[in-house]
Amino acid sequence: MVGPCIKNHIVYDRGRTEIMKTAIQSVLGLVIALSVILLVRVSIFSPPTTDDVEVLSPAPASVVQRLAKSLTFSTTSGRHLNPAAFRGMQDWMRAAYPRFHAVTSVERFAEHSLLFTWPGRDSSLRPILFLAHQDVVPIEEGTETDWTHPPFAGVVAPCEDEAGQCVWGRGAIDMKAALIGLLEGAESLAASGWQPERTLLFAFGHDEEVGGVGAQEMARALEKRNVRPSWVLDEGLLVTQGITPGITQPVAYIGVAEKGYLSLELVALGEGGHSSMPPPSTAVGRLSRAVARLEADPFPAKMDGLSAAMFERVGPHMPFGLRLAFANQWLLGSVILDKLTAKPSTNATVRTTQAVTMFSGSLQDNILPQRARAVVNYRIHPRDSISTVISRVRRVIDDDGVTVKPITSGLMSEPSKIADVDGVGFAAITRSIRSVFPSAIVAPGLFIAATDSRHYSGIVDDIYRFHPILMRPADGKRIHGTNERIRSDNFRQAVRFYETLLKEGAR
Ligand SMILES: [Zn+2]
């Protein structure tokens, strides 16, 4: 009786081995097929081809002294506005850039904002608009002595932590480098007798850092005249180095969209009274639950549209592992998203972010709160809008006892439209970048702060936000911070960039 049973076992085992063999073979086949697909995709994952551009030498060294001079005018805005500083800088600009002033006409808006028009030969062509703001942010109280060189002295001195000379001072990056860079570029073109084919407009606001009334008035004036620029260049993303993972060469990001801005006020009401006889939960407790729900359920992160366009250009230059992942997003997309969302700076580029910034209850420790209030600040990704954010927040909180209202007294703006990555403006900016930063990779990007350019969205579709300033990881804190500065040779490149772009744009 034992025999047949063993025989059966042997037959059964043989069958099982066969099945196992087939299974292993199929799995192996699948793995090989998958590897082939992954490798083929990575091998054809290459950046878009670009035409050759002539590499230009930096502008003459003399431009550096004029940038330094512009930093001596303490053109802070808002409640720190100093009219004499603006008048002083504008008088100096007239004297320092006589050819530019001779070929342009100028109009004044909101007292200190200036709109220059350089008429083109062909008035039927749509103009190009260049934006820069004359104002700078103030020096935070108590930090004045932390500066290596005084913030409004316009000092050109060694950079200290790296080789070469730097121009030190508030506004060196944000954004007198662009204001003076544009003036220098235009001055040298005007001096050479060059004339633009299409009209060039220069709108130099004076209060960008505090909302941009000047820009709003200039935009309204252009709108009334039915001026519809072909495209606009404003400050924004930079030429980064050592910031994009795995890439050592510079990456110039052209901001093609800007995030929206919204603050929501969350309020929960309570009975009030003495805290010696409290209910199980107070208004603060209820509001805390709402906040906890929001934080537990952030806006979804995605690799679509703009992010996809960006990595299409940057991805091919990454080391093999990352390149493999970006070339095969159909399979590895979630791995990439996990990496991107792990860091606040990259997380902000793939989703609408939320930050609970304010929270208050009662005024004293033994008083029950009648009203608890929280403020949540949103930076809205172009795929969302103010209304979709509000309705999602209400849905996630899911509590009728908590009211959600937008704060309309401060800044509130929809995310911008996305400018055309295949447009003439993008191409002109790209060529101008490559003529001064020949090794740079150029890619579109999302600007996560707000600029004056949003006020022009009614008259132009393609707004590009780019500043030809080389930014290394340690430089980020200098913008609006202590020891703002720009490398002298970088400013000379910036001047050449603007000069080239004026020519490229005016064609
Ligand atoms: Zn700025």
XYZ file of C-alpha atoms and ligand atoms in Angstrom:
508
model
C 0.000 0.000 0.000
C 3.029 2.213 0.416
C 4.295 1.918 -3.177
C 1.576 3.719 -5.227
C 1.536 6.506 -2.708
C 5.280 7.164 -3.111
C 4.873 6.855 -6.875
C 2.116 9.407 -6.769
C 4.360 11.647 -4.760
C 7.134 11.316 -7.289
C 4.739 12.100 -10.137
C 3.326 14.953 -8.144
C 6.830 16.286 -7.309
C 7.858 16.027 -10.944
C 4.754 17.977 -11.923
C 5.481 20.580 -9.300
C 9.094 20.950 -10.456
C 7.860 21.448 -14.024
C 5.428 24.137 -12.914
C 8.146 25.796 -10.824
C 10.532 25.697 -13.784
C 7.965 27.249 -16.097
C 7.133 29.869 -13.479
C 10.796 30.801 -12.958
C 11.303 30.935 -16.714
C 8.312 33.238 -17.158
C 9.406 35.493 -14.289
C 12.917 35.595 -15.721
C 11.499 36.356 -19.146
C 9.416 39.162 -17.668
C 12.388 40.606 -15.786
C 14.513 40.491 -18.937
C 11.728 42.069 -21.023
C 11.210 44.758 -18.383
C 14.949 45.454 -18.178
C 15.125 45.742 -21.959
C 12.214 48.203 -21.963
C 13.764 50.230 -19.122
C 17.156 50.299 -20.828
C 15.788 51.095 -24.276
C 13.765 53.943 -22.809
C 16.757 55.332 -20.931
C 18.912 55.083 -24.069
C 16.453 57.166 -26.102
C 15.840 59.584 -23.228
C 17.752 62.575 -24.528
C 17.360 66.337 -24.241
C 15.749 68.256 -27.104
C 18.334 69.301 -29.667
C 19.395 72.943 -29.628
C 20.976 74.989 -32.357
C 24.495 76.334 -31.910
C 24.892 79.808 -30.510
C 27.894 82.060 -30.521
C 29.518 82.279 -27.090
C 29.989 85.921 -26.086
C 32.563 87.452 -23.782
C 31.296 89.192 -20.633
C 30.532 92.930 -20.730
C 33.430 95.321 -19.878
C 34.484 95.576 -16.219
C 33.236 99.174 -15.988
C 29.625 97.950 -15.666
C 30.425 96.592 -12.214
C 31.091 100.045 -10.741
C 27.740 101.309 -11.996
C 25.904 98.397 -10.383
C 27.758 99.205 -7.147
C 26.705 102.856 -7.450
C 23.027 101.881 -7.851
C 23.203 100.011 -4.539
C 24.084 103.201 -2.680
C 20.491 104.454 -3.124
C 18.466 102.902 -0.304
C 15.299 102.439 -2.356
C 13.307 100.496 0.211
C 9.536 100.443 -0.319
C 6.324 100.336 1.689
C 6.444 102.069 5.042
C 10.201 102.353 4.629
C 9.820 104.282 1.346
C 12.363 107.021 1.006
C 11.358 109.357 -1.884
C 14.761 111.055 -1.946
C 16.483 107.716 -2.620
C 14.234 107.064 -5.644
C 14.717 110.589 -6.986
C 18.456 110.289 -6.437
C 18.696 106.966 -8.239
C 16.566 108.138 -11.164
C 18.667 111.319 -11.574
C 21.777 109.194 -11.532
C 20.258 106.746 -14.083
C 19.553 109.648 -16.459
C 23.167 110.778 -16.217
C 24.705 107.302 -16.380
C 22.597 106.067 -19.313
C 22.217 109.088 -21.614
C 21.887 107.140 -24.897
C 19.137 104.964 -23.468
C 17.264 108.053 -22.275
C 17.765 109.690 -25.673
C 16.188 106.850 -27.668
C 13.300 106.187 -25.276
C 10.361 108.177 -23.982
C 9.528 107.857 -20.313
C 6.291 108.080 -18.322
C 5.915 108.189 -14.581
C 3.313 106.188 -12.635
C 2.423 106.131 -8.931
C 5.148 108.716 -8.374
C 8.259 106.538 -8.683
C 7.494 103.826 -11.252
C 8.892 104.405 -14.740
C 7.686 103.098 -18.100
C 10.173 103.514 -20.945
C 9.249 103.021 -24.617
C 11.895 102.416 -27.267
C 9.927 102.586 -30.529
C 10.625 99.869 -33.072
C 10.986 100.389 -36.815
C 7.903 98.278 -37.472
C 4.984 99.484 -35.358
C 2.779 96.647 -36.593
C 4.820 94.110 -34.586
C 3.813 93.354 -31.011
C 6.276 94.823 -28.478
C 8.360 92.976 -25.889
C 8.103 94.015 -22.267
C 10.978 93.881 -19.785
C 10.204 94.243 -16.088
C 12.460 95.183 -13.194
C 11.753 96.733 -9.836
C 13.729 99.602 -8.372
C 12.825 98.886 -4.765
C 14.629 96.619 -2.338
C 13.603 95.050 0.949
C 14.788 96.776 4.143
C 17.518 95.438 6.382
C 16.045 93.468 9.244
C 16.472 95.407 12.461
C 19.405 94.215 14.526
C 21.202 92.538 11.598
C 22.879 95.688 10.197
C 26.220 94.891 11.781
C 26.173 91.272 10.556
C 26.978 92.489 7.036
C 30.570 92.039 5.878
C 30.211 95.401 4.068
C 27.471 97.955 4.870
C 24.307 97.130 2.858
C 23.990 100.544 1.163
C 27.661 101.326 0.586
C 27.979 99.751 -2.871
C 31.252 98.014 -2.098
C 33.186 95.981 -4.659
C 35.469 93.687 -2.711
C 36.716 90.073 -2.646
C 33.927 87.508 -2.319
C 35.892 85.976 0.586
C 34.421 82.459 0.582
C 35.235 82.001 -3.107
C 37.691 83.431 -5.610
C 37.026 86.736 -7.349
C 35.388 90.059 -6.647
C 31.804 90.615 -5.538
C 29.463 93.595 -5.511
C 28.048 93.666 -1.978
C 24.796 95.269 -0.920
C 21.029 95.122 -0.607
C 19.537 94.736 -4.074
C 22.676 93.248 -5.665
C 20.565 90.252 -6.721
C 16.971 91.323 -6.033
C 16.876 93.028 -8.381
C 19.185 95.852 -9.309
C 21.339 93.359 -11.201
C 18.433 93.110 -13.658
C 17.504 96.795 -13.604
C 21.090 97.901 -14.222
C 21.767 94.917 -16.496
C 18.896 95.969 -18.779
C 20.022 99.607 -18.747
C 23.622 98.620 -19.529
C 22.550 96.322 -22.371
C 20.211 98.924 -23.853
C 22.743 101.739 -23.439
C 25.441 99.879 -25.348
C 22.983 98.983 -28.141
C 21.728 102.573 -28.368
C 25.318 103.856 -28.406
C 26.142 101.556 -31.322
C 23.313 103.066 -33.354
C 21.264 99.863 -33.262
C 17.508 100.235 -33.555
C 14.943 97.619 -32.589
C 12.654 96.161 -35.233
C 9.777 95.900 -32.772
C 9.071 98.244 -29.864
C 10.766 97.497 -26.551
C 9.045 98.462 -23.320
C 10.728 98.682 -19.936
C 8.520 98.856 -16.857
C 10.499 99.631 -13.730
C 8.196 99.391 -10.696
C 9.009 100.932 -7.349
C 7.038 98.846 -4.855
C 7.188 95.231 -6.019
C 8.206 94.034 -2.574
C 4.992 95.410 -1.045
C 2.366 94.520 -3.644
C 3.247 96.471 -6.782
C 0.873 99.450 -7.123
C 3.300 100.923 -9.668
C 3.139 97.773 -11.789
C -0.653 97.702 -11.557
C -0.886 101.271 -12.847
C 1.577 100.662 -15.682
C -0.277 97.488 -16.683
C -3.600 99.357 -16.652
C -2.156 102.130 -18.838
C -0.867 99.611 -21.389
C -4.191 97.817 -21.354
C -6.070 101.053 -22.025
C -3.810 101.704 -25.020
C -4.512 98.191 -26.202
C -0.828 97.282 -26.045
C -0.492 93.488 -26.133
C 3.165 92.474 -25.758
C 4.289 89.301 -27.473
C 5.988 88.185 -24.273
C 7.372 89.516 -20.991
C 10.548 88.913 -19.032
C 10.548 89.457 -15.269
C 12.705 88.311 -12.366
C 12.250 84.749 -11.218
C 14.237 81.539 -11.475
C 18.006 81.550 -11.762
C 21.022 79.742 -13.140
C 21.578 77.136 -10.459
C 24.711 75.167 -9.755
C 24.916 72.184 -7.420
C 21.198 72.383 -6.668
C 19.631 69.894 -9.095
C 20.392 66.371 -7.789
C 23.191 64.608 -9.644
C 23.977 67.441 -12.072
C 27.226 69.351 -11.731
C 26.894 71.720 -14.692
C 24.730 74.865 -14.347
C 20.990 74.463 -14.866
C 19.151 77.605 -15.949
C 15.481 77.416 -15.064
C 13.124 79.738 -16.894
C 10.001 80.238 -14.784
C 7.014 79.698 -17.067
C 4.414 79.868 -14.320
C 3.978 81.275 -10.872
C 2.085 79.769 -7.985
C -1.081 81.370 -6.643
C -1.369 82.771 -3.137
C -4.183 82.311 -0.649
C -4.578 82.540 3.107
C -7.596 80.892 4.693
C -9.001 81.805 8.078
C -10.400 78.871 10.061
C -12.687 79.749 12.970
C -14.357 77.567 15.600
C -16.731 79.088 18.178
C -17.246 78.002 21.804
C -19.329 78.880 24.835
C -16.647 80.679 26.803
C -16.713 80.827 30.581
C -14.443 79.770 33.406
C -11.970 76.994 32.764
C -12.724 75.330 36.130
C -15.918 73.811 34.701
C -14.953 73.066 31.099
C -16.741 70.996 28.460
C -14.801 67.920 27.242
C -13.461 69.887 24.275
C -13.064 73.617 23.631
C -13.102 75.696 20.438
C -9.327 75.272 20.361
C -9.745 71.490 20.497
C -12.236 71.555 17.661
C -10.030 73.771 15.542
C -6.998 71.616 16.331
C -8.841 68.595 14.978
C -9.544 70.513 11.770
C -5.890 71.495 11.419
C -4.745 67.941 12.140
C -7.050 66.644 9.373
C -5.604 69.130 6.909
C -2.030 68.214 7.729
C -2.807 64.512 7.486
C -4.270 64.975 4.008
C -2.040 67.283 1.932
C -2.837 68.252 -1.652
C -1.838 65.519 -4.083
C 1.638 65.703 -5.639
C 1.868 64.944 -9.348
C 4.439 64.776 -12.094
C 2.283 66.241 -14.828
C 2.412 69.213 -17.209
C 5.101 71.615 -16.163
C 7.021 69.207 -13.896
C 7.060 66.657 -16.701
C 8.335 69.276 -19.186
C 11.064 70.276 -16.745
C 12.352 66.749 -16.139
C 12.183 65.964 -19.823
C 15.008 68.491 -20.250
C 16.909 68.003 -17.000
C 16.466 64.231 -16.582
C 18.701 63.147 -19.494
C 21.681 64.865 -17.810
C 21.256 63.024 -14.520
C 23.341 60.044 -13.320
C 22.218 56.620 -14.563
C 19.944 55.671 -11.651
C 17.945 58.900 -11.786
C 17.958 58.917 -15.579
C 16.545 55.402 -15.571
C 13.776 56.507 -13.215
C 12.865 59.642 -15.181
C 12.914 57.777 -18.486
C 10.508 55.211 -17.056
C 7.990 57.240 -15.153
C 5.218 54.835 -16.204
C 6.820 52.357 -13.789
C 8.930 54.410 -11.398
C 6.879 57.621 -11.168
C 5.903 57.018 -7.551
C 9.550 56.460 -6.554
C 10.450 59.838 -8.102
C 7.537 61.566 -6.403
C 8.565 60.106 -3.031
C 12.033 61.597 -3.534
C 10.725 64.983 -4.686
C 8.209 65.346 -1.881
C 10.743 64.431 0.799
C 12.464 67.829 0.440
C 10.452 71.053 1.069
C 12.084 72.854 -1.878
C 11.193 70.190 -4.453
C 7.925 69.297 -2.753
C 6.757 72.870 -3.418
C 7.184 72.373 -7.165
C 4.880 69.345 -7.496
C 1.864 70.304 -5.372
C -0.196 73.034 -3.758
C 1.420 73.505 -0.365
C -0.261 74.437 2.893
C 1.306 75.905 6.016
C -0.600 76.541 9.225
C 0.990 79.812 10.232
C -1.241 81.358 12.946
C -3.286 79.906 15.792
C -5.015 81.670 18.678
C -7.533 80.861 21.431
C -8.547 82.795 24.515
C -6.568 85.636 26.016
C -5.844 84.051 29.362
C -5.066 80.636 30.755
C -8.269 80.361 32.855
C -10.731 81.655 30.236
C -12.445 79.227 27.867
C -12.104 80.439 24.288
C -15.250 81.828 22.654
C -13.419 81.888 19.377
C -10.405 79.981 18.126
C -8.755 81.145 14.929
C -6.122 79.640 12.678
C -4.643 80.894 9.423
C -3.424 78.499 6.770
C -1.296 79.831 3.935
C -1.600 78.154 0.524
C 0.723 78.395 -2.475
C -1.434 77.170 -5.297
C -0.024 74.955 -8.033
C -1.196 75.885 -11.570
C -3.332 72.712 -11.697
C -5.472 74.020 -8.777
C -7.315 77.307 -8.209
C -8.547 79.406 -5.279
C -12.015 77.860 -5.470
C -10.826 74.250 -5.752
C -8.523 74.807 -2.777
C -11.343 76.199 -0.625
C -13.746 73.406 -1.474
C -11.132 70.737 -0.830
C -10.234 72.277 2.541
C -13.898 72.274 3.598
C -14.270 68.675 2.494
C -11.170 67.497 4.360
C -12.088 69.331 7.570
C -15.614 67.896 7.321
C -16.951 69.879 10.274
C -19.772 72.439 10.039
C -18.570 73.933 13.322
C -15.419 75.226 11.641
C -15.862 78.057 9.150
C -13.370 78.484 6.315
C -12.985 81.910 4.691
C -10.365 83.466 2.424
C -8.536 86.489 3.842
C -9.164 89.079 1.158
C -7.440 92.024 2.822
C -3.956 90.732 2.030
C -2.376 89.142 -1.029
C -4.629 86.713 -2.883
C -3.867 85.562 -6.404
C -4.745 82.706 -8.717
C -1.825 80.687 -10.083
C -0.599 82.110 -13.365
C -1.181 80.708 -16.807
C 1.683 78.543 -18.060
C 3.775 80.361 -20.662
C 4.559 78.596 -23.921
C 7.704 76.473 -23.648
C 7.842 76.324 -27.457
C 7.201 80.065 -27.891
C 9.531 82.661 -29.456
C 10.180 84.247 -26.052
C 11.333 80.996 -24.498
C 13.596 80.371 -27.500
C 15.098 83.878 -27.369
C 15.791 83.598 -23.631
C 17.290 80.133 -24.129
C 19.662 81.336 -26.864
C 20.692 84.343 -24.762
C 21.405 82.093 -21.775
C 23.509 79.760 -23.877
C 25.514 82.636 -25.333
C 26.848 83.497 -21.863
C 26.492 80.174 -20.012
C 27.444 77.745 -22.801
C 27.478 74.664 -20.572
C 24.107 75.389 -18.983
C 21.132 73.091 -19.345
C 18.019 75.207 -19.945
C 14.675 73.983 -18.605
C 11.262 75.426 -17.774
C 10.321 75.658 -14.116
C 7.662 76.752 -11.665
C 8.302 79.938 -9.692
C 6.972 79.457 -6.181
C 6.921 83.116 -5.085
C 4.935 86.052 -6.497
C 6.313 88.827 -8.755
C 5.094 92.047 -10.373
C 4.546 90.141 -13.598
C 1.194 88.810 -12.363
C -0.231 92.336 -12.809
C 0.433 92.064 -16.548
C -1.398 88.782 -17.033
C -4.366 90.630 -18.541
C -2.336 91.909 -21.505
C 0.095 89.076 -22.205
C -0.019 85.268 -22.227
C 3.650 84.387 -22.208
C 5.341 85.656 -19.064
C 8.853 84.325 -18.444
C 10.501 84.703 -15.060
C 14.261 84.467 -15.249
C 17.250 86.265 -13.784
C 20.718 85.384 -15.180
C 22.286 85.096 -11.748
C 24.375 82.091 -10.808
C 23.037 80.586 -7.606
C 24.843 77.997 -5.500
C 23.271 76.274 -2.495
C 24.878 78.667 0.020
C 23.602 81.756 -1.837
C 19.883 81.196 -1.264
C 19.845 82.833 2.154
C 21.402 86.037 0.794
C 18.243 87.044 -1.120
C 16.249 89.271 1.264
C 18.884 88.266 3.856
C 22.268 89.341 5.142
C 25.273 89.797 2.828
C 23.345 89.966 -0.445
C 25.930 90.154 -3.219
C 26.692 89.168 -6.784
C 29.972 88.006 -8.276
C 31.386 90.750 -10.508
C 32.043 88.398 -13.409
C 28.507 87.038 -13.102
C 27.118 90.566 -13.403
C 29.225 91.118 -16.527
C 27.667 87.937 -17.957
C 24.220 89.204 -16.939
C 24.739 92.461 -18.836
C 25.724 90.522 -21.960
C 22.677 88.297 -21.481
C 20.310 91.291 -21.442
C 22.029 92.925 -24.391
C 21.704 89.697 -26.394
C 18.099 89.217 -25.336
C 17.142 92.776 -26.321
C 18.487 92.033 -29.791
C 16.956 88.548 -29.948
C 13.600 89.822 -28.729
C 13.467 92.866 -30.968
C 13.800 90.850 -34.187
Zn 12.452 91.026 -6.601
